[in-house]
Amino acid sequence: MAVSRNWYARAFIGYAGFELIVTGEANVGMLTVMPVLEESIPPGYNMTILDLNLLNAVDAQPENFKSVQYNQKLLQIDQYASLQIYHDYKVIATIQVIKS
């Protein structure tokens, strides 16, 4: 059983400047629950690594994966080299940010 899968992070130049988009799938167990990604507060000690918290996800049967997304405006395209996804205070995924 997995809490999440299929993570992807991309920094790009959009209409409003530099942007970051993070997508993945989270196991929510129940059909009525929506997963949420939010920035960790306070941020981590390494400013080139973005820490995100995955909320409303469970390691349960039956597995019911739903899409989850996080967007952020960036000051520069290489603001983050990678990011870490946390669930219940543990790192469940480390993802390299693809720049395009």
Tab-separated table of C-alpha atoms in Angstrom:
chain	number	residue	atom	x	y	z
A	1	MET	CA	0.000	0.000	0.000
A	2	ALA	CA	1.236	3.456	-0.833
A	3	VAL	CA	0.318	6.924	0.356
A	4	SER	CA	1.294	8.618	-2.913
A	5	ARG	CA	2.759	8.063	-6.363
A	6	ASN	CA	3.655	9.691	-9.717
A	7	TRP	CA	5.236	12.942	-8.437
A	8	TYR	CA	6.417	15.543	-10.943
A	9	ALA	CA	7.786	19.075	-10.438
A	10	ARG	CA	8.442	21.615	-13.195
A	11	ALA	CA	9.625	25.229	-13.153
A	12	PHE	CA	8.806	27.229	-16.271
A	13	ILE	CA	8.271	30.718	-17.656
A	14	GLY	CA	4.542	31.418	-17.736
A	15	TYR	CA	2.477	34.469	-18.647
A	16	ALA	CA	2.966	35.983	-15.184
A	17	GLY	CA	6.685	35.213	-14.867
A	18	PHE	CA	8.426	32.197	-13.373
A	19	GLU	CA	6.164	29.473	-12.000
A	20	LEU	CA	6.438	26.087	-10.276
A	21	ILE	CA	3.897	23.312	-10.625
A	22	VAL	CA	3.977	20.095	-8.590
A	23	THR	CA	1.624	17.221	-9.384
A	24	GLY	CA	1.096	13.763	-8.009
A	25	GLU	CA	-1.481	11.290	-6.794
A	26	ALA	CA	-2.452	10.672	-3.178
A	27	ASN	CA	-4.318	7.741	-1.654
A	28	VAL	CA	-7.343	9.192	0.146
A	29	GLY	CA	-9.167	5.941	0.907
A	30	MET	CA	-12.638	7.496	0.791
A	31	LEU	CA	-14.235	8.976	-2.328
A	32	THR	CA	-15.348	12.198	-0.582
A	33	VAL	CA	-11.882	13.276	0.640
A	34	MET	CA	-9.637	15.564	-1.433
A	35	PRO	CA	-5.839	15.575	-0.938
A	36	VAL	CA	-4.029	18.882	-0.346
A	37	LEU	CA	-0.406	19.994	-0.796
A	38	GLU	CA	0.736	23.003	1.218
A	39	GLU	CA	4.063	24.678	1.881
A	40	SER	CA	5.713	23.666	5.128
A	41	ILE	CA	5.903	26.449	7.707
A	42	PRO	CA	8.534	27.179	8.827
A	43	PRO	CA	10.499	26.362	5.658
A	44	GLY	CA	13.439	23.985	5.778
A	45	TYR	CA	17.012	25.040	6.460
A	46	ASN	CA	18.095	24.626	2.810
A	47	MET	CA	16.442	27.351	0.734
A	48	THR	CA	17.002	25.462	-2.558
A	49	ILE	CA	14.746	22.615	-1.354
A	50	LEU	CA	11.015	23.280	-1.097
A	51	ASP	CA	9.250	21.359	1.678
A	52	LEU	CA	5.581	20.490	1.091
A	53	ASN	CA	3.106	18.761	3.411
A	54	LEU	CA	0.647	16.227	1.994
A	55	LEU	CA	-2.667	16.388	3.864
A	56	ASN	CA	-5.761	14.167	3.759
A	57	ALA	CA	-3.826	11.129	2.505
A	58	VAL	CA	-3.856	7.688	4.120
A	59	ASP	CA	-2.155	4.337	3.738
A	60	ALA	CA	-5.405	2.381	3.576
A	61	GLN	CA	-7.358	-0.185	1.651
A	62	PRO	CA	-9.136	0.120	-0.661
A	63	GLU	CA	-6.683	2.347	-2.476
A	64	ASN	CA	-8.339	5.387	-4.031
A	65	PHE	CA	-5.792	7.713	-5.660
A	66	LYS	CA	-6.759	11.299	-6.489
A	67	SER	CA	-4.732	13.983	-8.235
A	68	VAL	CA	-3.132	16.669	-6.112
A	69	GLN	CA	-1.406	19.850	-7.321
A	70	TYR	CA	0.614	22.738	-5.892
A	71	ASN	CA	1.418	25.987	-7.770
A	72	GLN	CA	3.786	28.787	-6.780
A	73	LYS	CA	5.136	31.945	-8.395
A	74	LEU	CA	8.945	32.034	-8.359
A	75	LEU	CA	11.451	34.878	-8.218
A	76	GLN	CA	13.760	33.025	-10.626
A	77	ILE	CA	13.489	29.808	-12.573
A	78	ASP	CA	16.236	28.049	-10.584
A	79	GLN	CA	14.863	29.065	-7.168
A	80	TYR	CA	14.433	25.383	-6.174
A	81	ALA	CA	16.651	22.460	-7.197
A	82	SER	CA	14.384	19.866	-5.611
A	83	LEU	CA	11.500	19.414	-3.237
A	84	GLN	CA	10.476	17.049	-0.471
A	85	ILE	CA	6.961	15.804	0.212
A	86	TYR	CA	6.158	15.140	3.875
A	87	HIS	CA	3.337	13.022	5.281
A	88	ASP	CA	2.942	12.569	9.047
A	89	TYR	CA	6.305	14.341	9.577
A	90	LYS	CA	8.204	11.850	7.375
A	91	VAL	CA	9.664	12.396	3.907
A	92	ILE	CA	7.708	10.223	1.482
A	93	ALA	CA	9.162	11.614	-1.759
A	94	THR	CA	12.123	13.670	-2.958
A	95	ILE	CA	11.705	15.140	-6.438
A	96	GLN	CA	14.098	16.994	-8.724
A	97	VAL	CA	12.614	20.157	-10.254
A	98	ILE	CA	12.714	20.069	-14.058
A	99	LYS	CA	13.384	23.481	-15.607
A	100	SER	CA	11.861	24.266	-18.985
